[in-house]
Each structure stands twice: as C-alpha cells, then as structure tokens.
mmCIF file of C-alpha atoms in Angstrom:
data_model
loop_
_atom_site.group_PDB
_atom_site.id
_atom_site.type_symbol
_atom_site.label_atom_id
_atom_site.label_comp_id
_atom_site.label_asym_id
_atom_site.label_seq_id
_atom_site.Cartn_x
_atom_site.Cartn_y
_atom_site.Cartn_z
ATOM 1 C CA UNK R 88 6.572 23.011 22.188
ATOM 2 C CA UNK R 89 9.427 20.512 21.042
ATOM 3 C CA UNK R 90 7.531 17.551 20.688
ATOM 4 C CA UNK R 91 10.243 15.053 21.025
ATOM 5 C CA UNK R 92 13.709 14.528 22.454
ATOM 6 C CA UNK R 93 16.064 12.041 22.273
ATOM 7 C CA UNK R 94 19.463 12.715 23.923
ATOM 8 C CA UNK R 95 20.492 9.884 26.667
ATOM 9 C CA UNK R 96 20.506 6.396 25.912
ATOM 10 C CA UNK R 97 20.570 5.196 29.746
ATOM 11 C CA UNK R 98 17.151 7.064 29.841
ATOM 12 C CA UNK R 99 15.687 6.300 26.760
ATOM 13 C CA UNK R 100 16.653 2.362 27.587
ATOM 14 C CA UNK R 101 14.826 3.026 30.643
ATOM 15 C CA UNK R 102 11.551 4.774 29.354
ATOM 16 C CA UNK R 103 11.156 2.525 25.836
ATOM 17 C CA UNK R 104 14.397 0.134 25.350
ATOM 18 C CA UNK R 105 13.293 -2.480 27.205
ATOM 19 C CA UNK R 106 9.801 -2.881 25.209
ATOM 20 C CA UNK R 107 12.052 -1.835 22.111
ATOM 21 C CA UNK R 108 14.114 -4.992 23.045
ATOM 22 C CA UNK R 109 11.163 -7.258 23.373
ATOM 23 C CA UNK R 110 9.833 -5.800 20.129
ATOM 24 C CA UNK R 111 13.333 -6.676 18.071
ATOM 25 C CA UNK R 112 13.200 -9.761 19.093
ATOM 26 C CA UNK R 113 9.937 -11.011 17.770
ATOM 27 C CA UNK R 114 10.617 -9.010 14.540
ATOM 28 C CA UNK R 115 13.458 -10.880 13.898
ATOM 29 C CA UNK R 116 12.103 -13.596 14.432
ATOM 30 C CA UNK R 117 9.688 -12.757 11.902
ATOM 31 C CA UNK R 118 11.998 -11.564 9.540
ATOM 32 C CA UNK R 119 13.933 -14.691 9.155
ATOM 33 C CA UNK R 120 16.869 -13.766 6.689
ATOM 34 C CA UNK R 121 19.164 -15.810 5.795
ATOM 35 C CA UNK R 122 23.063 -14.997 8.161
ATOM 36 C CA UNK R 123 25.736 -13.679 6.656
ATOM 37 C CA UNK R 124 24.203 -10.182 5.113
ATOM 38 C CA UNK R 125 24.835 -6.704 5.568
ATOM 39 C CA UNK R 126 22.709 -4.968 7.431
ATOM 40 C CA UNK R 127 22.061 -1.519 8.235
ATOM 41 C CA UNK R 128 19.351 -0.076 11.187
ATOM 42 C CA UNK R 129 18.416 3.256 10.794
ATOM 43 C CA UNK R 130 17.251 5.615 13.932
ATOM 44 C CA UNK R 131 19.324 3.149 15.913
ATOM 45 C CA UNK R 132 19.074 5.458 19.248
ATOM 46 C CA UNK R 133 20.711 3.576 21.544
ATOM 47 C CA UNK R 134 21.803 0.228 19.603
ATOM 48 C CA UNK R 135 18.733 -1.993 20.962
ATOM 49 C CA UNK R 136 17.678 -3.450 17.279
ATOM 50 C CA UNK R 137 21.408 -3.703 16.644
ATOM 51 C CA UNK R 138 22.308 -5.843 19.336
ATOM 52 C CA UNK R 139 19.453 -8.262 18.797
ATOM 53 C CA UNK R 140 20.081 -8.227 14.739
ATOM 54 C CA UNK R 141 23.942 -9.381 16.226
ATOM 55 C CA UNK R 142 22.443 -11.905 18.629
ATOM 56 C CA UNK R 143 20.104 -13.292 16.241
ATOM 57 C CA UNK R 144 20.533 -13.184 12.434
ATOM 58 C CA UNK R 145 24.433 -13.747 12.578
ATOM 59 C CA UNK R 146 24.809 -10.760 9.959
ATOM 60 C CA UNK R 147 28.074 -10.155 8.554
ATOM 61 C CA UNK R 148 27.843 -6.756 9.772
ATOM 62 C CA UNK R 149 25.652 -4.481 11.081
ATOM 63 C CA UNK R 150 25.886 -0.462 10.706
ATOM 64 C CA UNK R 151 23.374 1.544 13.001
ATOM 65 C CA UNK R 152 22.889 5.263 12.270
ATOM 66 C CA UNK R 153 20.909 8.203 14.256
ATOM 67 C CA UNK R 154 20.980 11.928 14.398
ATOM 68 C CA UNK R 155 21.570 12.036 18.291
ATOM 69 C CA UNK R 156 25.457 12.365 18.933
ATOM 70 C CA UNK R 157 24.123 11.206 22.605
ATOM 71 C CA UNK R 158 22.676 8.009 21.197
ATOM 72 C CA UNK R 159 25.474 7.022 19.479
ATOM 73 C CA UNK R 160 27.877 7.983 21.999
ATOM 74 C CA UNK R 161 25.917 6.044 24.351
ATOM 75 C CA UNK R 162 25.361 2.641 21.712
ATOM 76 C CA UNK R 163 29.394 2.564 20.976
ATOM 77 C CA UNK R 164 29.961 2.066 24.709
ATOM 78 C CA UNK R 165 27.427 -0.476 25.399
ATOM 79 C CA UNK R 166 26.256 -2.460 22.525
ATOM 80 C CA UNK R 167 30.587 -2.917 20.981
ATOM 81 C CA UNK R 168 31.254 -5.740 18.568
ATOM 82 C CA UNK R 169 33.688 -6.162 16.142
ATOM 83 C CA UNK R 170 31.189 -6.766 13.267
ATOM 84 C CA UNK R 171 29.083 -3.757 14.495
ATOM 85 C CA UNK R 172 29.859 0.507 13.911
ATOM 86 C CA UNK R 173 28.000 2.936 14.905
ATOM 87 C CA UNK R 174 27.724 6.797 12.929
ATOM 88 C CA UNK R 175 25.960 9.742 13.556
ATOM 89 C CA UNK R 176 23.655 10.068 10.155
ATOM 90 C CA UNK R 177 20.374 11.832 9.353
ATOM 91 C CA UNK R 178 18.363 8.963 7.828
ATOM 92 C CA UNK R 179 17.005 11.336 4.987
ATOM 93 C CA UNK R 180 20.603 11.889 3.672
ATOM 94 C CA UNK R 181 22.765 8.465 4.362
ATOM 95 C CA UNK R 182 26.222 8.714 3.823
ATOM 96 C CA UNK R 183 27.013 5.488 2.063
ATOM 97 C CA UNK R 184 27.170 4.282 -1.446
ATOM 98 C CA UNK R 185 23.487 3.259 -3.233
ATOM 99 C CA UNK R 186 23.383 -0.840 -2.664
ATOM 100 C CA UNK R 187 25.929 -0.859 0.216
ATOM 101 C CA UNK R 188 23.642 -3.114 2.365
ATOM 102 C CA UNK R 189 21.639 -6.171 2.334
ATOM 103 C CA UNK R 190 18.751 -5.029 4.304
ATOM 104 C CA UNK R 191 17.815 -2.060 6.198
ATOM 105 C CA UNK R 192 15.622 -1.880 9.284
ATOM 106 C CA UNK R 193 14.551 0.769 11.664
ATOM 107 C CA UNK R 194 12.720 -0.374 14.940
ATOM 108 C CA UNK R 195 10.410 2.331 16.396
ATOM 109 C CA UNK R 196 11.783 5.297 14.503
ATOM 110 C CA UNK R 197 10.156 5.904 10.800
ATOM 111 C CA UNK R 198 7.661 8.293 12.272
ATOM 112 C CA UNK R 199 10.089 10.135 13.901
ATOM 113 C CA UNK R 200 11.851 11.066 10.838
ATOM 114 C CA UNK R 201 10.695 14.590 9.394
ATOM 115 C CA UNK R 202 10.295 13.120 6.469
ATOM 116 C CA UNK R 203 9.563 9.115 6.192
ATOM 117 C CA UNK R 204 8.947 9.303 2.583
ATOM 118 C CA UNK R 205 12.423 10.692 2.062
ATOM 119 C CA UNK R 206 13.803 8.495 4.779
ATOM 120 C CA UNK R 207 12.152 4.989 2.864
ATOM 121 C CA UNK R 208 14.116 6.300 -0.220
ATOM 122 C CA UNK R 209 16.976 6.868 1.369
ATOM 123 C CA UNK R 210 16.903 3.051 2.653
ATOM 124 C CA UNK R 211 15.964 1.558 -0.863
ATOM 125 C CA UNK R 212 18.637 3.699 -2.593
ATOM 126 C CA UNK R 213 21.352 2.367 -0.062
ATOM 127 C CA UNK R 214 19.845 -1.425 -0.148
ATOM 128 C CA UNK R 215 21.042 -3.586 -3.395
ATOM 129 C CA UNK R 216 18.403 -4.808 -5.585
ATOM 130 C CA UNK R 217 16.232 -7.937 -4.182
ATOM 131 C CA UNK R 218 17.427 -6.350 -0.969
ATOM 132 C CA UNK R 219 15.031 -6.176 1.952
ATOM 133 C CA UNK R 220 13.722 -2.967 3.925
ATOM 134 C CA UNK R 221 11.407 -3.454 6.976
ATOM 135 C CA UNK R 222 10.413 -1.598 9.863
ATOM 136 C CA UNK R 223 8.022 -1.593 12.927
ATOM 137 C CA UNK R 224 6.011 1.157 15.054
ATOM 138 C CA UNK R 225 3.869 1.372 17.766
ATOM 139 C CA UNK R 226 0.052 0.965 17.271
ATOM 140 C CA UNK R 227 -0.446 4.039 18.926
ATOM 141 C CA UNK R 228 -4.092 4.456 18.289
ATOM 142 C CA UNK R 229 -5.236 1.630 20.264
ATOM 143 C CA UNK R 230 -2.536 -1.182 20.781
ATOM 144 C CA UNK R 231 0.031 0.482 22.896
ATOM 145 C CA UNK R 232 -1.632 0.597 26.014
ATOM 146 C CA UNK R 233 0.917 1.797 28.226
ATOM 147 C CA UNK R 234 1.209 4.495 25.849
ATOM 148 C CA UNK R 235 -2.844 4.955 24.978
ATOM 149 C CA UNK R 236 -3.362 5.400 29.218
ATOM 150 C CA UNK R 237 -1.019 7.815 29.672
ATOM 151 C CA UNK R 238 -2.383 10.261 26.575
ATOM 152 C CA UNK R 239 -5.925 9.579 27.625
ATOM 153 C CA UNK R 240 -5.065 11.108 31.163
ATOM 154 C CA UNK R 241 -3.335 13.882 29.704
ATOM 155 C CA UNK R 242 -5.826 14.841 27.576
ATOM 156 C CA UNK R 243 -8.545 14.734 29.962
ATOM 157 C CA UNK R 244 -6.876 17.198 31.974
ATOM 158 C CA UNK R 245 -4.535 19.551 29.673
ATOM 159 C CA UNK R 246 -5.844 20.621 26.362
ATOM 160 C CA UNK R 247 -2.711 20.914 24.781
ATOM 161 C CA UNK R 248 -2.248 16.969 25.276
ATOM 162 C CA UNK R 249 -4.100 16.157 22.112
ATOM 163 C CA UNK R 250 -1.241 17.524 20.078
ATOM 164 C CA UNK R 251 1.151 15.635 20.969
ATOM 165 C CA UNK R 252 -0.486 12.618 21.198
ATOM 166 C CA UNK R 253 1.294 9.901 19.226
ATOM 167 C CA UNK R 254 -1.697 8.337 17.735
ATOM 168 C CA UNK R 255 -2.856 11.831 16.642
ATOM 169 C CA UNK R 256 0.687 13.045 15.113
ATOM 170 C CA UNK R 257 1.830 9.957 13.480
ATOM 171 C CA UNK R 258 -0.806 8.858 10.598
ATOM 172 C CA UNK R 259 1.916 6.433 9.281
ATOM 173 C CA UNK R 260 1.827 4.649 12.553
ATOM 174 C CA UNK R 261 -1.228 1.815 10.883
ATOM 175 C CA UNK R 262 -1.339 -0.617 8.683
ATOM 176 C CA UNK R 263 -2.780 1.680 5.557
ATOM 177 C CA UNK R 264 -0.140 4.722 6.476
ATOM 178 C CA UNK R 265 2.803 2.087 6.338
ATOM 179 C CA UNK R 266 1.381 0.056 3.293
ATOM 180 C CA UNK R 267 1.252 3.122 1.218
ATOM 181 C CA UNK R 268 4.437 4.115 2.228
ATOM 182 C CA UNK R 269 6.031 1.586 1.364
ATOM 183 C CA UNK R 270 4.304 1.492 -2.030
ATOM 184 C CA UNK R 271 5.035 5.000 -2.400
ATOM 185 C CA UNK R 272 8.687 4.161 -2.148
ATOM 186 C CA UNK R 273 8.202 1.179 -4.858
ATOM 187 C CA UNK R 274 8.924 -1.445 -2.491
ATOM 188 C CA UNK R 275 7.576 -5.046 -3.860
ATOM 189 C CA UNK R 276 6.323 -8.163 -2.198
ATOM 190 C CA UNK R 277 4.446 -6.275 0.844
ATOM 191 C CA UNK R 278 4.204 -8.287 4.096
ATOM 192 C CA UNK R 279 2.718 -6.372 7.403
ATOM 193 C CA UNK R 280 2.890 -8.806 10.642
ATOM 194 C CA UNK R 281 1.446 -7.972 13.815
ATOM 195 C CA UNK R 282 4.387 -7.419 16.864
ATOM 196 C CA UNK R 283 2.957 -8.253 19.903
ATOM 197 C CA UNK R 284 4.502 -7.813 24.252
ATOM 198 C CA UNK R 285 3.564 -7.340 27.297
ATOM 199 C CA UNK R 286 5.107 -4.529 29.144
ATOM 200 C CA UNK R 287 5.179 -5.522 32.751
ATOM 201 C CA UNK R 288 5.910 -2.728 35.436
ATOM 202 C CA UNK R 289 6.615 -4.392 38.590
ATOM 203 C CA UNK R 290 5.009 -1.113 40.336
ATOM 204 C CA UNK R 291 3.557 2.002 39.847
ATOM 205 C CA UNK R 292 6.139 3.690 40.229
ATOM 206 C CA UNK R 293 8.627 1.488 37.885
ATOM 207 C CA UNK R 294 5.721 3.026 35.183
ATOM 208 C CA UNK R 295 5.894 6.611 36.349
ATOM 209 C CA UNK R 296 9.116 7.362 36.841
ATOM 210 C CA UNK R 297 10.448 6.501 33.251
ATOM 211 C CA UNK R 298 7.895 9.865 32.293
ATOM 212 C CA UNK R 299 9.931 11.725 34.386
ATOM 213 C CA UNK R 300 13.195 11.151 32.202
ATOM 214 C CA UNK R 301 12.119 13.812 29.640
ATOM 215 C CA UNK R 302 13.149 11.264 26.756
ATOM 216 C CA UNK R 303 10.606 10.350 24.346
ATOM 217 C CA UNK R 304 7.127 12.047 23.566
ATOM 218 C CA UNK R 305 5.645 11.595 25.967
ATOM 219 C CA UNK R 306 7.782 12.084 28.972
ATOM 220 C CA UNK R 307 8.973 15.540 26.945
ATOM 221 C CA UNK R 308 5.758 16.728 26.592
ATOM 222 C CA UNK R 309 5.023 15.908 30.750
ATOM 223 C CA UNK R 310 8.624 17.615 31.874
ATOM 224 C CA UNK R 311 6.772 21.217 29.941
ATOM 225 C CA UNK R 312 3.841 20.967 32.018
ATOM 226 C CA UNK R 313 3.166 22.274 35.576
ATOM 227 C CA UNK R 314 3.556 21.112 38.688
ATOM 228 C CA UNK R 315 -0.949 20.799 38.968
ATOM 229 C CA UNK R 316 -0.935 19.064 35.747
ATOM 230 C CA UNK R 317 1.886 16.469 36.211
ATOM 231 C CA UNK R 318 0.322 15.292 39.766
ATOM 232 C CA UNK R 319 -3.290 15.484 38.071
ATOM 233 C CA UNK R 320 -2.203 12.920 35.169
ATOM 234 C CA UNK R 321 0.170 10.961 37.969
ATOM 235 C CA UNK R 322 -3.309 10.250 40.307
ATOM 236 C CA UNK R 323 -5.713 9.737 37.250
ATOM 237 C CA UNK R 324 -3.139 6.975 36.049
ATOM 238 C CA UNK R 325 -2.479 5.428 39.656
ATOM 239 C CA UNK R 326 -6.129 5.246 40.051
ATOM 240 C CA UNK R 327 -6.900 3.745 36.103
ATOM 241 C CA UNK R 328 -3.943 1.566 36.019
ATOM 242 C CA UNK R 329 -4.854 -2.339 36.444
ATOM 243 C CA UNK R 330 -2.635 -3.674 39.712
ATOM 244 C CA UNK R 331 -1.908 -6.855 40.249
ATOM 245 C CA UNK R 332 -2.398 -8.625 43.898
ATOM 246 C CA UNK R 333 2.126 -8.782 43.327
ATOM 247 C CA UNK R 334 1.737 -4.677 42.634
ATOM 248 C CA UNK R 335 2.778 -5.259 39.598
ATOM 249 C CA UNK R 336 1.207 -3.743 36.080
ATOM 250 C CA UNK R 337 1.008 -5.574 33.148
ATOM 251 C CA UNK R 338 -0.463 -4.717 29.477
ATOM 252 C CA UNK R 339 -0.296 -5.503 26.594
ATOM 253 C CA UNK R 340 1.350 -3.460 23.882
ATOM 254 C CA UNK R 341 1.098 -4.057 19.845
ATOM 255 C CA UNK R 342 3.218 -2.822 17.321
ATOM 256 C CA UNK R 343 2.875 -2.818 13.463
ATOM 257 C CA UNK R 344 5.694 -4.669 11.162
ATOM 258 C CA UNK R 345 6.054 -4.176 7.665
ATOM 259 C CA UNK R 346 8.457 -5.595 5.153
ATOM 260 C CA UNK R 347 9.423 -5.145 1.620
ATOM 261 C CA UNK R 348 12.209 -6.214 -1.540
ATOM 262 C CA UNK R 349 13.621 -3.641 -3.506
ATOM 263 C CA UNK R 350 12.823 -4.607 -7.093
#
C-alpha cells in the first residue's frame, strides 16, 4: 500500500493547510529572524509556510520547492508574489548553488522525505555559513489529536492500520529523533520549541470529509479500505469525538519545532 499521496493543493489545503497555516504562523513567530534574508522552504506542497514567511518575516525572497508538479502548479496560482518562485525539486538533491540562502525551513514535511538525513544535508549545504535551518512536525504520538483519534479508530478495527500510523512510521517525529538529526547533520546552537493550535471543526462532518480527499496519510490509507471499514472508523469517531453544545469539535494539536546555525 502507498502510504502517502500528495497531488492537489485545493485538497491538501482542505485536509491539513489550514492547521499547517496556524502552525507557520506561531513558528515564525518563534523564529524571529531578522527581514531582508533569503529564504528557502523545502516540501513547500502547496505554498502555506511560504506565504506566511512573505507575510511575516519581510524576506528578500523566498524560494519554495516540492516533488509534486500538482503542488507547485497549484502554489504558483495561489500564493504569487514578486519576491516569491516556486520549482519542482526533490529536497535530497536541490538544484541550487551550496550557500544560496539565508535560511531554510520545511513546515510539516522532513518525515516525509525518504531520506531526512540526506534531505538536512541538502539544506545545510545550500544555507551559507551562520545560516539558519529549522523545521516543525506533528507530535504524532500523542499531541496531534485530531490525528491520534482517527489512527486509534482505525486500528481498533483494521489490522493493517498500525502500519501506517504516523506516530508508528515516523521515529523522527519527537524531540530525541529531531535533536539527533539535526546533530547528525552538524547543525550548532540547538533550540526545539513546542508549536501549539487548536484545530476547530465546526461539525462532524467538516472533520470527516477532509479523510475522504485521499491526500495525506491518513485519508490515503482510508480511500484503500472497504466500504465496512470506512463506515466502522466513521461511527467509532462520531461517537468518540468531543461535540460542542454549537456542534462544533475542537482539540488541541501540538507540533515539534526545531532550529539550528550552520557552523
């Protein structure tokens, strides 16, 4: 089973862009670099980080880069600005010059490269010296709740659900994973920082029928599944879910930052 897809920005904005907006902002925040650099944000997808890196830390410009045509397609038609571009790039094999940026980010994505050790490498050699590389991922073990209900229903009712459960797949995805890879990539002056939303669905079904967009890990792994299964994990998660007395669902959702200078 292909454990991931990522082909259509409108549906991956829908399913994780808006918490992947909420997210950027706060990491910015946190961030706090000076204006005026270069920036570059790897696994871009659909140009969230990027717009919020233009909105907020007035960079001189801004490249994003992903491996989905779809994505990029998709970010050059909604997230345009004249200090922005947008390529198609695998993030273990960058096609720029070594110290061609200021700082490098990637929002949500490290663990989705094959190979994040090769992929942190790839964002020191293209960062100049003193230059800063930081990222952020879900908490998928236990902070992502949105994401920690829906694998707990799966799994209690398809045994195949384990494996592709985010928190199970993605080691790098705490604290210790993204300290030592960040070490491992010889990264200096190592901060982590705590991200934390609330991801408010103003209904059950504004939660549900994101999963049904096939973009993502989890909605891919739900669109291979049977007709039994999907309504199983739909009623076990209607009847789990906390509901407001306004229908609405809200939890909260953490995600791990990490940041780092290139010596």
């Amino acid at each position: 089973m292909k454990m991931d897809r990522w082909t259509s920005g409108s549906h991956y904005d829908q399913w994780m862009g808006r918490w992947s907006r909420l997210l950027a902002q706060e990491f910015l925040k946190w961030l706090d670099v000076p204006a005026g650099l270069r920036w570059i944000d790897v696994c871009c997808g659909s140009g969230i980080v990027t717009a919020a890196i233009v909105e907020r830390s007035a960079p001189a410009s801004v490249v994003g880069v992903d491996v989905s045509v779809e994505q990029i397609n998709f970010a050059r038609q909604r997230r345009a600005h004249p200090n922005v571009a947008f390529e198609t790039a695998d993030a273990m094999n960058l096609p720029f010059a070594g110290a061609s940026f200021d700082v490098a980010v990637c929002g949500l994505g490290l663990n989705y490269i094959p190979d994040p050790a090769r992929g942190l490498e790839e964002f020191c050699r293209v960062i100049r010296p003193g230059g800063t590389v930081a990222v952020y991922v879900w908490d998928y073990a236990k902070g992502a709740r949105f994401l920690r209900e829906f694998w707990d229903a799966a799994i209690a009712l398809d045994a195949d659900a384990a494996a592709a459960d985010q928190a199970r797949r993605f080691p790098i995805c705490t604290p210790e994973g993204l300290r030592g890879a960040f070490k491992q990539a010889g990264l200096e002056d190592l901060t982590l920082h705590t991200l934390e939303i609330v991801t408010r669905f103003g209904s059950f079904d504004d939660y549900w029928e994101p999963l049904l967009t096939g973009q993502g890990s989890a909605p891919n792994y739900l669109a291979t599944r049977n007709k039994k299964i999907k309504e199983g994990i739909r009623e076990r998660l209607r009847a789990a879910l906390p509901v407001n007395a306004q229908g609405a669902i809200e939890l909260p959702a953490r995600a791990w930052a990490i940041r780092g200078r290139r010596p």
